[in-house]
Structures are given as structure tokens and as C-alpha cells.
Coordinates of N, CA and C in Angstrom, one line a residue:
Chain A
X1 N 95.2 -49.4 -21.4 CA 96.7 -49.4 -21.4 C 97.1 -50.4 -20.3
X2 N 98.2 -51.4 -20.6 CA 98.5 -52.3 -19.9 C 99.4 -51.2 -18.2
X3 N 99.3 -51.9 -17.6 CA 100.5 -51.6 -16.3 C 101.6 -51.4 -17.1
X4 N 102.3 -52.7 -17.4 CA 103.3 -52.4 -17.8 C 103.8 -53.2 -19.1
X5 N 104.3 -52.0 -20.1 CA 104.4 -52.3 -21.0 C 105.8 -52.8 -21.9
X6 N 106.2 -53.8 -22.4 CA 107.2 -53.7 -22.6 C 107.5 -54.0 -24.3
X7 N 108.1 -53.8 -24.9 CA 108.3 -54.5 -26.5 C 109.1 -55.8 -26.1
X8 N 108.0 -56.7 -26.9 CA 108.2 -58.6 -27.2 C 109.3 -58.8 -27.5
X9 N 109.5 -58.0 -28.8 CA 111.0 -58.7 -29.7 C 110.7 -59.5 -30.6
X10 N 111.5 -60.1 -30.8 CA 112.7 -61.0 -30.6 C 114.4 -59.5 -31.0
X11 N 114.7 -59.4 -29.8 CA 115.8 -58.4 -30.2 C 117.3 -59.7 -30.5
X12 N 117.7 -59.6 -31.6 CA 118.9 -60.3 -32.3 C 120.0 -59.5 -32.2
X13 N 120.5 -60.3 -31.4 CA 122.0 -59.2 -31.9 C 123.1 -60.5 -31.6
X14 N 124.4 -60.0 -32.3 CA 125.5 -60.1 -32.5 C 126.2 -60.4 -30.8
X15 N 127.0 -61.4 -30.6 CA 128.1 -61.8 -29.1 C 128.5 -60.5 -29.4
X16 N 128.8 -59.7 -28.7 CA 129.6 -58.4 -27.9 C 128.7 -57.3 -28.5
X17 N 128.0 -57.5 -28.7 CA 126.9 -56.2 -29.2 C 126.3 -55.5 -27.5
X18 N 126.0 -54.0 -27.6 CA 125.3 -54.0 -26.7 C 123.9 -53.4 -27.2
X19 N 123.3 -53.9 -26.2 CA 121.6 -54.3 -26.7 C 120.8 -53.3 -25.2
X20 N 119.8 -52.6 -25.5 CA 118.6 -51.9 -24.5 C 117.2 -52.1 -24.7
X21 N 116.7 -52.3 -23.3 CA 115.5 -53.1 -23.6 C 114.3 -51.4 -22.6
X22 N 113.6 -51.1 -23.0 CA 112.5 -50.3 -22.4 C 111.8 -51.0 -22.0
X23 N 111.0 -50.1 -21.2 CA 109.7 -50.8 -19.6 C 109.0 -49.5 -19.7
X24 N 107.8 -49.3 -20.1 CA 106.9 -48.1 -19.6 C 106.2 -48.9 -18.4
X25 N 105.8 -47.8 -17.6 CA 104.3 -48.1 -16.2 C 103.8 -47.3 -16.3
X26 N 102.0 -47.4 -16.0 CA 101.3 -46.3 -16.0 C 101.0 -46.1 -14.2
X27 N 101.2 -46.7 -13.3 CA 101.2 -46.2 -11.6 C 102.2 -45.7 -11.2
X28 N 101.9 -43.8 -11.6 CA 102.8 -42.9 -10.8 C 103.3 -43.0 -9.5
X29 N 102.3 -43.8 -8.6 CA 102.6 -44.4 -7.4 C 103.6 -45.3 -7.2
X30 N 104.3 -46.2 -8.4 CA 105.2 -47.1 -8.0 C 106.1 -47.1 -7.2
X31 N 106.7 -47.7 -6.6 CA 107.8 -47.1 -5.4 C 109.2 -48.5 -6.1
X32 N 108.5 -49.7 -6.0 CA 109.7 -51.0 -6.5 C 109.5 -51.1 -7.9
X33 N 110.8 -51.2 -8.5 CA 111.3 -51.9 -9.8 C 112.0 -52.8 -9.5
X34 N 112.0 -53.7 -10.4 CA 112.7 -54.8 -10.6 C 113.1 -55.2 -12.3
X35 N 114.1 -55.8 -12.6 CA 114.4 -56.8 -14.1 C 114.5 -58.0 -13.6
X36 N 113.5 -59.0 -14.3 CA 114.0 -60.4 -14.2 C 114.3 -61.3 -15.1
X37 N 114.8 -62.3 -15.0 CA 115.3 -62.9 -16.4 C 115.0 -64.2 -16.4
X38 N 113.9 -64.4 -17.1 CA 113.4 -66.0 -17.6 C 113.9 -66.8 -19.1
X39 N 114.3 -67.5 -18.1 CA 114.7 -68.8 -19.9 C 113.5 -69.7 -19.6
X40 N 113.7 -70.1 -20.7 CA 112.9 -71.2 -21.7 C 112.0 -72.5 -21.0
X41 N 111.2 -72.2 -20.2 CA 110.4 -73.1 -19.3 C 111.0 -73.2 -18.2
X42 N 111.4 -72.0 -18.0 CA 112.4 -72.1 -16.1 C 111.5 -70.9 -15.8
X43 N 111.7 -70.4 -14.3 CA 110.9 -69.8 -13.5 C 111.7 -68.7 -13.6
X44 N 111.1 -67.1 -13.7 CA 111.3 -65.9 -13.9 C 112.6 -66.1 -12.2
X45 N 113.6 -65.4 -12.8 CA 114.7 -65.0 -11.5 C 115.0 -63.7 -11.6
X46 N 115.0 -63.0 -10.3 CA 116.1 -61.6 -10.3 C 117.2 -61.5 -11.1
X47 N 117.3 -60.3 -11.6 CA 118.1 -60.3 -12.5 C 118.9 -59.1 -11.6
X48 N 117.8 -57.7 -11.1 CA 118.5 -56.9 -10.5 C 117.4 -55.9 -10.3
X49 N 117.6 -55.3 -9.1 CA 116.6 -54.2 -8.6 C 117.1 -52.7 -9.3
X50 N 115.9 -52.4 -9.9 CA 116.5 -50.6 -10.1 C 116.0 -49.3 -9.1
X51 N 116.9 -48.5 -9.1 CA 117.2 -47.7 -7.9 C 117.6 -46.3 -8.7
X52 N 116.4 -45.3 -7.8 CA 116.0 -43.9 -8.5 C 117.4 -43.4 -9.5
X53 N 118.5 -43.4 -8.4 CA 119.8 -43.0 -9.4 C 120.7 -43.6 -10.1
X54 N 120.0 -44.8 -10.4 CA 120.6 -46.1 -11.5 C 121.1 -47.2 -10.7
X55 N 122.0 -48.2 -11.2 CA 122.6 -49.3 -11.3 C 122.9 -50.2 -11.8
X56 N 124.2 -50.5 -11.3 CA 125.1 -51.1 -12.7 C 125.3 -52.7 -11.6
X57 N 125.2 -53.6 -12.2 CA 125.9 -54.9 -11.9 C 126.9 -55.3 -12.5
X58 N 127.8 -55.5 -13.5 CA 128.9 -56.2 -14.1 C 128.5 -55.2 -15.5
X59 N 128.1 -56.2 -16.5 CA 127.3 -55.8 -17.7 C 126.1 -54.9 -17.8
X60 N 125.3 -55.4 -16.7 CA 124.3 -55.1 -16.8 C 123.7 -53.4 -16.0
X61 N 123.1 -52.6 -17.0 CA 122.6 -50.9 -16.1 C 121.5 -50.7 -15.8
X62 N 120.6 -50.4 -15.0 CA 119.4 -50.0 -15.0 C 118.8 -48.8 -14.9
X63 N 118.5 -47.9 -15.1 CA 118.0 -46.8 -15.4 C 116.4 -46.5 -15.1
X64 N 116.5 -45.8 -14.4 CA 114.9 -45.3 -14.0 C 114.4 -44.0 -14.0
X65 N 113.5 -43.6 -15.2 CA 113.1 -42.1 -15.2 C 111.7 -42.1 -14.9
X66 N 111.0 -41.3 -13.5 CA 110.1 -41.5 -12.9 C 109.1 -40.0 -13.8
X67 N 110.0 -39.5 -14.1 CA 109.2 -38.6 -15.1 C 108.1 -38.7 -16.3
X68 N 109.2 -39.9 -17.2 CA 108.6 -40.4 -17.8 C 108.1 -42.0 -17.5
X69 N 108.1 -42.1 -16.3 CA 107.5 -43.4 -16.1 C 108.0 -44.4 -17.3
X70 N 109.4 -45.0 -17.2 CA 110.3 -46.1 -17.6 C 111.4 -46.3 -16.9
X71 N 111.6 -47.9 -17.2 CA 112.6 -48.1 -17.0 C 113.2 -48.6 -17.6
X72 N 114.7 -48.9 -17.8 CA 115.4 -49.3 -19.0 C 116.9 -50.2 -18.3
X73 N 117.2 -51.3 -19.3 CA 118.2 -52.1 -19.3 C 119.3 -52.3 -20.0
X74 N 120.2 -52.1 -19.6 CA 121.2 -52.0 -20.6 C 122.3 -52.9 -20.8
X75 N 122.5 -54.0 -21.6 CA 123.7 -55.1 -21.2 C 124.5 -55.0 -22.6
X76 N 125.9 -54.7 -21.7 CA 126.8 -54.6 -22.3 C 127.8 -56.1 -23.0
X77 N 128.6 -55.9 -23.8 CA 129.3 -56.5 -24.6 C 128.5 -58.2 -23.8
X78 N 127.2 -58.6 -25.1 CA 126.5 -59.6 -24.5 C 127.4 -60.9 -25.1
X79 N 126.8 -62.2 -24.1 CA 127.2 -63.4 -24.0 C 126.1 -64.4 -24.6
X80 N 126.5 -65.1 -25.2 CA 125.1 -66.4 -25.6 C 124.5 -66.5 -24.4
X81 N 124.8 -66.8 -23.3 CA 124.0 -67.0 -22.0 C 123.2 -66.0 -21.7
X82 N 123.2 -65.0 -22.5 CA 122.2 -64.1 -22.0 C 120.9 -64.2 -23.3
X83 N 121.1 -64.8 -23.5 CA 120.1 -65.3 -24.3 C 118.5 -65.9 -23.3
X84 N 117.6 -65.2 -23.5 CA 116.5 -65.1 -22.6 C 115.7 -64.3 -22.7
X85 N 114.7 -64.0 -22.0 CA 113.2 -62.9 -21.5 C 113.7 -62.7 -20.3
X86 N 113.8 -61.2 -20.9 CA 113.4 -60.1 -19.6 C 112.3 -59.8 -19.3
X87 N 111.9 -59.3 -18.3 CA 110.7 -59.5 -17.6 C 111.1 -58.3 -16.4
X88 N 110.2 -57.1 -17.3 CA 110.3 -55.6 -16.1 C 108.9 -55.7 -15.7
X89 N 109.4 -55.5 -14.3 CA 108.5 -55.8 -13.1 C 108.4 -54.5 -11.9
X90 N 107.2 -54.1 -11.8 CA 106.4 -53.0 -10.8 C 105.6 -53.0 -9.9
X91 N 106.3 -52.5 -8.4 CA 105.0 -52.7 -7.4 C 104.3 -52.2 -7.6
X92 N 102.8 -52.3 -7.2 CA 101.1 -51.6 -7.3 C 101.0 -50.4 -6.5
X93 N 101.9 -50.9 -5.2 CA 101.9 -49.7 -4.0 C 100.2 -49.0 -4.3
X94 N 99.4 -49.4 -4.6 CA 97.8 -49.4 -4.4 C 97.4 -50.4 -4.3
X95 N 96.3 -50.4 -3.0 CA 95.1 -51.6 -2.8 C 96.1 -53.2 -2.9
X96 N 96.2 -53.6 -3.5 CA 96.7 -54.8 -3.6 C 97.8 -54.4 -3.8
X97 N 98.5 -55.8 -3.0 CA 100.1 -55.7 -2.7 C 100.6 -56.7 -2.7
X98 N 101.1 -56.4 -4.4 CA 101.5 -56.8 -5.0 C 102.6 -56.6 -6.4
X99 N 103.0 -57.6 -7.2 CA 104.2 -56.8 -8.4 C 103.2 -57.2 -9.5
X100 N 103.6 -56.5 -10.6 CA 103.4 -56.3 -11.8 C 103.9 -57.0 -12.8
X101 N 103.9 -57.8 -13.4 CA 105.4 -58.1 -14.3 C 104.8 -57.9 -16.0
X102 N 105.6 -57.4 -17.0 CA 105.2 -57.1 -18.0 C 105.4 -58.8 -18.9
X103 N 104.9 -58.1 -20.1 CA 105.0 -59.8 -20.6 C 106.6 -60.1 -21.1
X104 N 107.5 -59.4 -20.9 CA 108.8 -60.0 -21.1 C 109.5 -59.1 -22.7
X105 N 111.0 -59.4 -22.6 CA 111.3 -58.7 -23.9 C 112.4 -60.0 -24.4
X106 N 112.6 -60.6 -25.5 CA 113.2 -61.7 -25.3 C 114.5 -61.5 -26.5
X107 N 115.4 -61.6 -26.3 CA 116.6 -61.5 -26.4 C 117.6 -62.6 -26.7
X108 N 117.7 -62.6 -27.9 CA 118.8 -64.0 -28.5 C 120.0 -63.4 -29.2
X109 N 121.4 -63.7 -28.6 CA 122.5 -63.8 -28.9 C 122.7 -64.6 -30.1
X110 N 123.5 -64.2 -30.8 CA 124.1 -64.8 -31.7 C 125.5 -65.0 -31.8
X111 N 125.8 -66.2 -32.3 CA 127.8 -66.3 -32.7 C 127.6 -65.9 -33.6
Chain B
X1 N 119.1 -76.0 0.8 CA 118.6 -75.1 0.8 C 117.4 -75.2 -0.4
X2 N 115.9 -75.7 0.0 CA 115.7 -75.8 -1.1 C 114.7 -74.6 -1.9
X3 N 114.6 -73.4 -0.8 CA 113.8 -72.4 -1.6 C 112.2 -72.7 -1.4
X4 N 111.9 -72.0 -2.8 CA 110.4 -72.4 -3.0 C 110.4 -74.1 -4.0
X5 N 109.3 -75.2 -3.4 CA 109.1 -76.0 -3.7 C 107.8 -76.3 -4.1
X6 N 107.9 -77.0 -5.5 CA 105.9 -76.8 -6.2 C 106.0 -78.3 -6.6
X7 N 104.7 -78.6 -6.4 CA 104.6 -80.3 -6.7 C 103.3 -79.9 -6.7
X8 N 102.8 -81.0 -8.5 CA 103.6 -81.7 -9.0 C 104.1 -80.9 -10.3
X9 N 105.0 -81.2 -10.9 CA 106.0 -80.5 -12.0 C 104.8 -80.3 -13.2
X10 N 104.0 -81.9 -13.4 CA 103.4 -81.5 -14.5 C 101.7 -82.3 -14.0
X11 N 100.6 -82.0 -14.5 CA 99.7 -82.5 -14.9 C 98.8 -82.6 -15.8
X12 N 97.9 -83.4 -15.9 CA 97.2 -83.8 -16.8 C 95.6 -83.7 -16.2
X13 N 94.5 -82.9 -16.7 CA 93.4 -83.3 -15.8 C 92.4 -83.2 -17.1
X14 N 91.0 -83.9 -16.6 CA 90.0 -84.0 -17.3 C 89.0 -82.7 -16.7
X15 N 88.4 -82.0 -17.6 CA 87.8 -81.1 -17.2 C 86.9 -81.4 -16.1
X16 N 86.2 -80.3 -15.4 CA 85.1 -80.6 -14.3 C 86.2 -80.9 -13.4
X17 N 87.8 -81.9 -13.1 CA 88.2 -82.7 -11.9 C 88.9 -81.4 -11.4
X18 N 89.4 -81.7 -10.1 CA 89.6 -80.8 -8.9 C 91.0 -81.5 -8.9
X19 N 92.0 -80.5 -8.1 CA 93.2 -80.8 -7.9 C 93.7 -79.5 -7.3
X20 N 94.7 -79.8 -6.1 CA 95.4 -79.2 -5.5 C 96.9 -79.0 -6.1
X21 N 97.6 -77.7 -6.1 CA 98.9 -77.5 -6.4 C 99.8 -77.4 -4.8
X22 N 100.5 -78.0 -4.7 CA 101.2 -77.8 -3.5 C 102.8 -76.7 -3.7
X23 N 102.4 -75.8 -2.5 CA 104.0 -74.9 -2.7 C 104.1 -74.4 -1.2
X24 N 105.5 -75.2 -1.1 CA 106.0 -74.5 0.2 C 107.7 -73.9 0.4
X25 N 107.9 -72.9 1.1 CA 108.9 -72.4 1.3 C 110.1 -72.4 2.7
X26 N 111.3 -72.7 2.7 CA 111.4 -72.7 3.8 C 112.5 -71.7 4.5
X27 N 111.9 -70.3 3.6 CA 112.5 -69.0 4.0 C 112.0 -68.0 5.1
X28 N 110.8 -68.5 5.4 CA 110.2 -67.8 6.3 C 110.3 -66.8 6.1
X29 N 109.4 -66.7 4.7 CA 108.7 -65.3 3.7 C 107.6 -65.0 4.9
X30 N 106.8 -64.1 4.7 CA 105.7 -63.5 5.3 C 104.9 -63.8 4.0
X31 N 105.4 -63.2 2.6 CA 104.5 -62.9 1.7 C 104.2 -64.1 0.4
X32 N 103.6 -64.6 0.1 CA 103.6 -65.9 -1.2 C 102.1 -65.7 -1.8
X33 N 102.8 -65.9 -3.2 CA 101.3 -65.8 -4.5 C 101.7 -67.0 -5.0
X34 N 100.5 -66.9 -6.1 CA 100.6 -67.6 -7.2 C 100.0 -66.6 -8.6
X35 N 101.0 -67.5 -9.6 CA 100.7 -66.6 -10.6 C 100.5 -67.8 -11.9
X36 N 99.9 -67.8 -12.9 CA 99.4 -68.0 -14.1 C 100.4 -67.5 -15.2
X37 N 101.1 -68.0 -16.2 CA 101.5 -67.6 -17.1 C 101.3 -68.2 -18.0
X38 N 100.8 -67.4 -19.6 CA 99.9 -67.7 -20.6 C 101.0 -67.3 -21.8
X39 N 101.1 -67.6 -23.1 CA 102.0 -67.2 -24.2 C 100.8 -65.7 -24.1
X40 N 102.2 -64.8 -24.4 CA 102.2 -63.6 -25.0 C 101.6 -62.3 -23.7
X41 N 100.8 -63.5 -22.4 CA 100.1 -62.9 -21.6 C 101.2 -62.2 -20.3
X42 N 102.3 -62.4 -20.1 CA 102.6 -62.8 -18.9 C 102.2 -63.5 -18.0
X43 N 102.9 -62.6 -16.7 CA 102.8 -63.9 -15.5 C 101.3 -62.6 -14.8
X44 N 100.3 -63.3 -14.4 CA 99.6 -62.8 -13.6 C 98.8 -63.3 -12.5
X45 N 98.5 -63.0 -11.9 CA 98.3 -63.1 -10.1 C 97.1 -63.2 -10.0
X46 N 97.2 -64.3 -9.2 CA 96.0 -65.4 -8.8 C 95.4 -65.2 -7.4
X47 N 96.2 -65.0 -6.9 CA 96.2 -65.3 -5.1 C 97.3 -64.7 -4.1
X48 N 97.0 -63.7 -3.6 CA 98.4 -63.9 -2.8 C 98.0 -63.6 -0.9
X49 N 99.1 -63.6 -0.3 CA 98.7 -64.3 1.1 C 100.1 -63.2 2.0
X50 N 100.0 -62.5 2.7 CA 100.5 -61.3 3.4 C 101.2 -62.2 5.0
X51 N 100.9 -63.6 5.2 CA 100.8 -64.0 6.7 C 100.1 -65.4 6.7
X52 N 100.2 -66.0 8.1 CA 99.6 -67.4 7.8 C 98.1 -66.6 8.5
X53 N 96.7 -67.1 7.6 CA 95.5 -66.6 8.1 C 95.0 -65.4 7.2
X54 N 96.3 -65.0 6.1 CA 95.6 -63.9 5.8 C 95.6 -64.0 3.5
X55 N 95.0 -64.5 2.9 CA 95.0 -63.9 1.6 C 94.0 -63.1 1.1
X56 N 94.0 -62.6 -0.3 CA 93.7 -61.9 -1.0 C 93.5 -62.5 -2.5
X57 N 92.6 -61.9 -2.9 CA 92.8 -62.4 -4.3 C 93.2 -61.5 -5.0
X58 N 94.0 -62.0 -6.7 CA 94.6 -61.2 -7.5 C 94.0 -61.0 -8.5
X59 N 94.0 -60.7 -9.7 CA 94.0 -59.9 -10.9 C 92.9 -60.9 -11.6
X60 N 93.1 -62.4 -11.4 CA 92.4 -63.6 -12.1 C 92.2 -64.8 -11.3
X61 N 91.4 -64.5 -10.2 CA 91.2 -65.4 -8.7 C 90.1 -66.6 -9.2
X62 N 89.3 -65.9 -10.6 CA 87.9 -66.7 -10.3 C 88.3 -68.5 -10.4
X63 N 87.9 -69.7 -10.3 CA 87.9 -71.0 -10.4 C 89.4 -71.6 -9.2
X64 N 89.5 -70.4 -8.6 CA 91.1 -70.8 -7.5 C 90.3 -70.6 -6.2
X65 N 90.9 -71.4 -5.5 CA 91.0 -71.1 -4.0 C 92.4 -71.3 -3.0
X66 N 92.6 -70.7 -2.2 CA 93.7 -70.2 -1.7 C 93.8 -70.4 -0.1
X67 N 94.4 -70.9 0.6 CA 94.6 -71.0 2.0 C 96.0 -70.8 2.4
X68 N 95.8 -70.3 3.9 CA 97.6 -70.4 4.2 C 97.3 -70.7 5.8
X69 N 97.1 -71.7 6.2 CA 97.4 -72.3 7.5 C 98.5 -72.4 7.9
X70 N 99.9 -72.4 7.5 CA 101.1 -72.0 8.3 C 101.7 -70.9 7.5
X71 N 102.8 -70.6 8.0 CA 104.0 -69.3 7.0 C 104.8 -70.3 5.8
X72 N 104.8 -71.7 6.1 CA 105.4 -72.4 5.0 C 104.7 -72.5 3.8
X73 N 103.4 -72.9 4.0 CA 102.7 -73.8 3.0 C 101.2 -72.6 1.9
X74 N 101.2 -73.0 1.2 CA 100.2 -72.1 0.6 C 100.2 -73.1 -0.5
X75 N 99.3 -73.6 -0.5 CA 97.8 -74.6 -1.9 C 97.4 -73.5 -2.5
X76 N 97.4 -74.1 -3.8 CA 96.6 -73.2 -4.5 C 95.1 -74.6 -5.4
X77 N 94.3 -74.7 -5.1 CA 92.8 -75.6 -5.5 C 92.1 -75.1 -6.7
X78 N 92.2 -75.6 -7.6 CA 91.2 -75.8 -8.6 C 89.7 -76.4 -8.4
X79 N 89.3 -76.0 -8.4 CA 87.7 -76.4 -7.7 C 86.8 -77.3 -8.5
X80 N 87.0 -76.9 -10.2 CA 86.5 -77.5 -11.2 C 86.9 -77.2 -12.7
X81 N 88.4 -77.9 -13.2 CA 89.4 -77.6 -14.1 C 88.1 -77.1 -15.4
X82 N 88.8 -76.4 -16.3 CA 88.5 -76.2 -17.4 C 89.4 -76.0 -17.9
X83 N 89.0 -76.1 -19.3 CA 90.2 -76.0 -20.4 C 91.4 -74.0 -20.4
X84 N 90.5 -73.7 -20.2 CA 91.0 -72.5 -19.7 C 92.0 -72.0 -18.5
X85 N 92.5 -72.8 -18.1 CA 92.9 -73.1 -17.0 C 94.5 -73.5 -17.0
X86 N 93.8 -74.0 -18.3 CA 95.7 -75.0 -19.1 C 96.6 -74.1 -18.7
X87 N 97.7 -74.1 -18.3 CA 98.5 -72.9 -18.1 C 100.1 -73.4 -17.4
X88 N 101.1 -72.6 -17.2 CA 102.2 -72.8 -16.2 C 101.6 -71.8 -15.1
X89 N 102.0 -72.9 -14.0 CA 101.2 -72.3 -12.7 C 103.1 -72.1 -11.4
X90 N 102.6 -70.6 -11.5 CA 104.2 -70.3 -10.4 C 104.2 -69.9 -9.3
X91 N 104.1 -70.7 -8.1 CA 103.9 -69.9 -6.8 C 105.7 -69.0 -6.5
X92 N 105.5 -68.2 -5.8 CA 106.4 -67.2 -5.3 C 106.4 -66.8 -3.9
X93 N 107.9 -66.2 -3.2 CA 107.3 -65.8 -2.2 C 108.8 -65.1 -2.2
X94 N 108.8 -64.2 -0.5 CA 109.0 -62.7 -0.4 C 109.3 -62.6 0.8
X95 N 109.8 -61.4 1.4 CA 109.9 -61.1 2.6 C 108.9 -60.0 2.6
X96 N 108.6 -59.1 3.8 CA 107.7 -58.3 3.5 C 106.2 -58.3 3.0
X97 N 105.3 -57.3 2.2 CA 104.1 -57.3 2.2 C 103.7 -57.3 0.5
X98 N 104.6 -57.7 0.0 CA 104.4 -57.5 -1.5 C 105.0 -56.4 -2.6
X99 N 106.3 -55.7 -1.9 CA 106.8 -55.3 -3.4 C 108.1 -55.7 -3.0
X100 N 108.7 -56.9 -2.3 CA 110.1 -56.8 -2.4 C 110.1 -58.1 -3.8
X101 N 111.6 -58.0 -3.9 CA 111.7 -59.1 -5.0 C 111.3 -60.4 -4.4
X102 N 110.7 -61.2 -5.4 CA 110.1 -62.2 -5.5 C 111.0 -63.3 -5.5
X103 N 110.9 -64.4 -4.8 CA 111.5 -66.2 -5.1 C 110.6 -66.9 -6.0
X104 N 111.1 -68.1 -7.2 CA 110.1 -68.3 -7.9 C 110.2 -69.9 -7.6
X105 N 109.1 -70.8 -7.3 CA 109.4 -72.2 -7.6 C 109.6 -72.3 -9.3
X106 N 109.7 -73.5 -9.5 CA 110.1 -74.2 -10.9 C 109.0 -74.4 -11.5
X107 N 107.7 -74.1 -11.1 CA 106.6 -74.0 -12.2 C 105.8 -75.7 -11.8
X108 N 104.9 -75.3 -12.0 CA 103.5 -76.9 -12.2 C 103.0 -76.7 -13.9
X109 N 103.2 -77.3 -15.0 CA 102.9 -77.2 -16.2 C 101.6 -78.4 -16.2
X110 N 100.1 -77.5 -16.2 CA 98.9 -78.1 -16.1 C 98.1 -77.6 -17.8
X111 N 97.9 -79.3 -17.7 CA 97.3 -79.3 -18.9 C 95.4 -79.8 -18.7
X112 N 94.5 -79.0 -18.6 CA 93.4 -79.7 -18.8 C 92.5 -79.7 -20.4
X113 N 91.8 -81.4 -20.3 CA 91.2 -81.6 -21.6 C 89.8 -81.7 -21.4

């Protein structure tokens, strides 16, 4: 089983659609989450840290259930600019110290 | 302000040659890796460095070598390219010991034949 798992996609949707993206982890130990957002031959960037009782940035929610070991994203009434790979990301908080990053979930807006 | 900085953008090497990646930062991180990203694979971790004097290896260290003689600077060395190797290469860095969020340079896109 990978660390961290995420579905590829290609998730299509519609300008003002809202779209959610899943993140499983298998290290109960995790302590950091993170979402990051890579375009197209550019370097993975913070998108937004998630925090045990959620958070919200503008559009964007994060959701974190440590029960079931996921995390989840949620962007609201989306923009062509959000057009991109997400990339859910997990500290090891074991032996090596270091993040995790899953292989991305990629996401294209449409007019 | 220029962040993390990776040179050179792109290469080209003939198998067996050796080549240095250069990445330095001028946030005065404690923490900087490098990582490997493959289609379909993600990004995964090569090397990473806690302090100047101190690394580790990551997940897929073999054919890499790693130094950090200052808090700025961290090389990542290819010892003897192979085709396997072809890859976008991303160093990063951090504050802290390794789980805060990461800074990303803009990638070295290495091609060996």
C-alpha cells in the first residue's frame, strides 16, 4: 500500500462547478498535512495546510479525518485557473524526517 | 527575493558522465531535500539535510550524493548518469526538521542517453 494515496483523474468539470478531491495515508503517526498545487512543468506550491478541525481559505476547504486516515479538498464555484495537480502531502513523523507527497489528483476546468 | 534557486534549468548527459545540480536558498531554512519526479510516480526523496554538516538519505538515494557545507547551499551529484535517472529533479527547503511546508525551486529537467 502506497503512503499516500490519491485518485489521478483527470476530474472535468464545468467553471463554477464544485469539485472534491480525497487523500488516504497509511502512518497513523502523521502529525502535518498539507495540499499542494502543481501546474504543468512548474514546481509543486502550497496551496494550504490542513488543521485537525478544518480550514477554509477563500474557495478552497480542507478536511481532515484522522479516524479514517484522509484528507480532503474541497474548491468551490471553480475558475479555469484552477486548472492543475493537486498534490496531498504527509509528514513521516517516523525515522526519517521528512513529507510524503502523493502522486497528485489533476483537475481541468472547463468553459 | 529570490527563494530557492536550481541551476541548470535543463540538461542533457551521456550515460556513465557525472554532473553536479546546484540549489541554494537564501531563507535560512535549516531543512533542504531533493526530490525526483517521474510520470505517474510522484515526487520522491532523494536526500535530505536537517543543518549545514548534517544529511540523510531518502526513499531513492542510490547513484546520488549529497553535501551541505553551508545553511545556503546543498549539491545534489550524480556520480555516474544512467538512463534511469532521466527525470525533473526539485530541490526544496523548510524551516524546521522536516514536516513544515516545503519551498520549491523551478526544477532541473535532466535528460540522460
Amino acid at each position: 500500500r502506497k503512503e499516500v494515496e490519491q485518485d489521478p483523474g483527470p476530474f472535468n468539470v464545468p467553471e463554477g462547478a464544485t469539485v472534491a478531491f480525497n487523500c488516504t495515508y497509511s502512518n497513523s503517526a502523521s502529525q502535518s498535512f498539507f495540499w499542494y498545487r502543481q501546474d504543468c512543468r512548474k514546481e509543486p506550491k502550497l496551496l494550504m495546510s490542513v488543521y485537525s478541525s478544518g480550514n477554509e481559505d477563500g474557495r478552497f476547504t480542507a478536511q481532515l479525518n484522522r479516524a479514517s486516515q484522509y484528507i480532503s479538498l474541497l474548491i468551490r464555484d471553480s475558475k479555469l485557473s484552477d486548472s492543475a495537480t493537486y498534490l496531498c502531502v504527509v509528514n513521516k513523523n517516523t525515522g526519517r524526517r521528512a513529507l510524503t507527497f502523493g502522486s497528485g489528483t489533476r483537475l481541468q476546468v472547463q468553459p | 527575493n529570490a527563494g530557492v534557486t536550481q541551476t541548470p534549468k535543463f540538461q542533457v548527459l551521456k550515460t556513465g558522465q557525472s554532473m553536479t545540480l546546484q540549489c541554494a536558498q537564501d531563507m535560512n531554512h535549516e531543512y533542504m531535500s531533493w526530490y525526483r519526479q517521474d510520470p505517474g510516480m510522484g515526487l520522491r526523496l532523494i536526500h535530505y539535510s536537517v543543518g549545514a554538516g548534517i544529511t540523510d538519505q531518502g526513499e531513492v538515494p542510490n547513484g546520488y550524493n549529497v553535501s551541505r557545507s553551508t545553511t545556503e547551499d546543498f549539491p545534489l551529484r550524480l556520480l555516474s548518469a544512467a538512463p534511469s535517472q532521466t527525470s525533473v529533479y526539485f530541490c526544496a527547503s523548510s524551516y524546521g526538521t522536516g514536516g513544515q511546508p516545503q519551498h520549491f525551486g523551478d526544477g532541473t529537467r535532466l535528460s540522460i542517453l
